Amino acid sequence: MDSNELLKRYAAGHRDFHQVDLNEARLNKATLSGINLAETNLTKSSLHGADLSHANLQNANLNGADLSQANLSGADLRGAYLGAAMLFGANLTGAQLSGANLRWASLINVIPDDIDLSETTLLRTVMPNGGVAQVL
């Protein structure tokens, strides 16, 4: 599915897009609140400034995705793969990250800066304070 088709269906009221292939999708500043993208391939997608509040991204592949300044408040990111994802300035207030893989991801200036990262993989993750995590 391409970005335009997803936006058209979302505008028509569809919210369930789980297991869809959106590899390299361009969804900058898109309003996708409450969308179900569980198990979706969003590898190298651009979601800069997108509203993904309360979205279901459980087990989604967000490898290399640009989520800079995205609103992920209340989003379900449990088990999501966020390897090398850019989360600079993203709003993660109330987001669920249990079991997420954040290897090589950048969390600089995320909101809030005290997010719960227990049970996540953090090897080489750039933390909100600019430090680099060295643990799995």
Coordinates of C-alpha atoms in Angstrom, one line a residue:
M1 CA 0.0 0.0 0.0
D2 CA 1.3 3.5 -0.7
S3 CA 1.1 6.5 1.5
N4 CA -1.7 8.2 -0.5
E5 CA -3.9 5.1 -0.4
L6 CA -3.5 4.9 3.4
L7 CA -4.3 8.5 3.9
K8 CA -7.4 8.2 1.7
R9 CA -8.7 5.2 3.6
Y10 CA -7.9 6.8 6.9
A11 CA -9.8 9.9 5.9
A12 CA -12.8 7.6 5.0
G13 CA -12.8 6.2 8.5
H14 CA -10.7 3.1 8.2
R15 CA -8.3 2.6 11.1
D16 CA -7.1 -1.0 10.8
F17 CA -4.0 -1.3 8.7
H18 CA -2.2 -4.1 10.6
Q19 CA 0.3 -6.2 8.7
V20 CA 0.4 -3.7 5.8
D21 CA 3.7 -3.1 3.9
L22 CA 4.4 0.7 4.1
N23 CA 8.1 0.4 3.5
E24 CA 9.6 3.9 2.9
A25 CA 6.2 5.5 3.3
R26 CA 6.1 9.3 3.3
L27 CA 3.7 10.4 6.0
N28 CA 5.2 13.5 7.4
K29 CA 2.8 15.6 9.6
A30 CA 0.0 13.1 8.8
T31 CA -2.8 12.9 11.4
L32 CA -3.2 9.2 12.1
S33 CA -4.5 9.2 15.7
G34 CA -5.9 5.8 16.8
I35 CA -4.6 4.0 13.8
N36 CA -3.8 0.2 14.0
L37 CA -0.4 -0.4 12.4
A38 CA 0.4 -3.5 14.5
E39 CA 2.9 -5.8 12.7
T40 CA 3.2 -3.3 9.9
N41 CA 6.4 -2.8 7.9
L42 CA 7.3 0.9 8.2
T43 CA 11.0 0.4 7.5
K44 CA 12.7 3.7 6.6
S45 CA 9.4 5.5 6.6
S46 CA 9.2 9.2 7.2
L47 CA 6.7 10.1 9.9
H48 CA 8.3 13.4 11.0
G49 CA 5.8 15.4 13.0
A50 CA 3.0 12.8 12.4
D51 CA 0.2 12.5 15.0
L52 CA 0.3 8.8 16.0
S53 CA -1.3 9.4 19.4
H54 CA -3.0 6.3 20.7
A55 CA -1.9 4.3 17.7
N56 CA -1.3 0.6 17.9
L57 CA 2.3 0.0 16.6
Q58 CA 2.7 -3.3 18.5
N59 CA 5.4 -5.4 16.9
A60 CA 5.7 -3.0 14.0
N61 CA 9.0 -2.7 12.1
L62 CA 10.1 0.9 12.3
N63 CA 13.7 0.2 11.5
G64 CA 15.4 3.4 10.4
A65 CA 12.1 5.3 10.5
D66 CA 12.0 9.1 11.1
L67 CA 9.7 9.7 14.0
S68 CA 11.2 13.1 14.9
Q69 CA 8.8 15.4 16.6
A70 CA 6.0 12.8 16.1
N71 CA 3.2 12.6 18.7
L72 CA 3.3 9.1 20.0
S73 CA 1.5 9.9 23.3
G74 CA -0.5 6.9 24.5
A75 CA 0.8 4.8 21.6
D76 CA 1.3 1.0 22.0
L77 CA 4.9 0.3 20.9
R78 CA 5.2 -3.0 22.8
G79 CA 7.6 -5.3 20.9
A80 CA 8.2 -2.8 18.1
Y81 CA 11.5 -2.8 16.3
L82 CA 12.8 0.8 16.4
G83 CA 16.4 0.0 15.4
A84 CA 18.2 3.1 14.2
A85 CA 14.9 5.1 14.4
M86 CA 15.1 8.8 14.8
L87 CA 12.9 9.9 17.7
F88 CA 14.3 13.4 18.2
G89 CA 11.8 15.5 20.1
A90 CA 9.0 12.9 19.9
N91 CA 6.2 12.9 22.4
L92 CA 6.2 9.6 24.2
T93 CA 4.0 10.6 27.1
G94 CA 2.1 7.5 28.2
A95 CA 3.6 5.3 25.4
Q96 CA 4.0 1.6 26.1
L97 CA 7.5 0.5 25.1
S98 CA 7.8 -2.9 26.9
G99 CA 9.8 -5.3 24.8
A100 CA 10.6 -2.7 22.2
N101 CA 14.0 -2.9 20.5
L102 CA 15.7 0.6 20.4
R103 CA 19.2 -0.5 19.2
W104 CA 21.0 2.5 17.6
A105 CA 17.9 4.7 18.0
S106 CA 18.1 8.3 19.0
L107 CA 15.9 9.5 21.9
I108 CA 17.4 13.0 22.2
N109 CA 14.9 15.6 23.5
V110 CA 12.0 13.1 23.7
I111 CA 9.0 14.1 25.8
P112 CA 9.0 13.1 28.6
D113 CA 12.7 12.7 29.2
D114 CA 12.0 10.1 31.9
I115 CA 10.2 7.5 29.9
D116 CA 10.0 4.0 31.2
L117 CA 12.5 1.9 29.1
S118 CA 12.4 -1.2 31.3
E119 CA 12.4 -4.4 29.3
T120 CA 13.6 -2.6 26.2
T121 CA 16.8 -3.3 24.2
L122 CA 19.0 -0.3 24.3
L123 CA 22.4 -1.2 22.8
R124 CA 24.0 1.9 21.4
T125 CA 20.8 3.9 21.9
V126 CA 21.4 7.6 22.2
M127 CA 19.5 8.5 25.4
P128 CA 17.5 11.7 26.1
N129 CA 20.5 13.2 28.0
G130 CA 22.8 12.6 25.0
G131 CA 24.6 9.6 26.6
V132 CA 24.9 6.3 24.8
A133 CA 23.4 3.1 26.3
Q134 CA 25.8 0.2 26.3
V135 CA 23.4 -2.5 27.6
L136 CA 21.0 -4.9 26.0

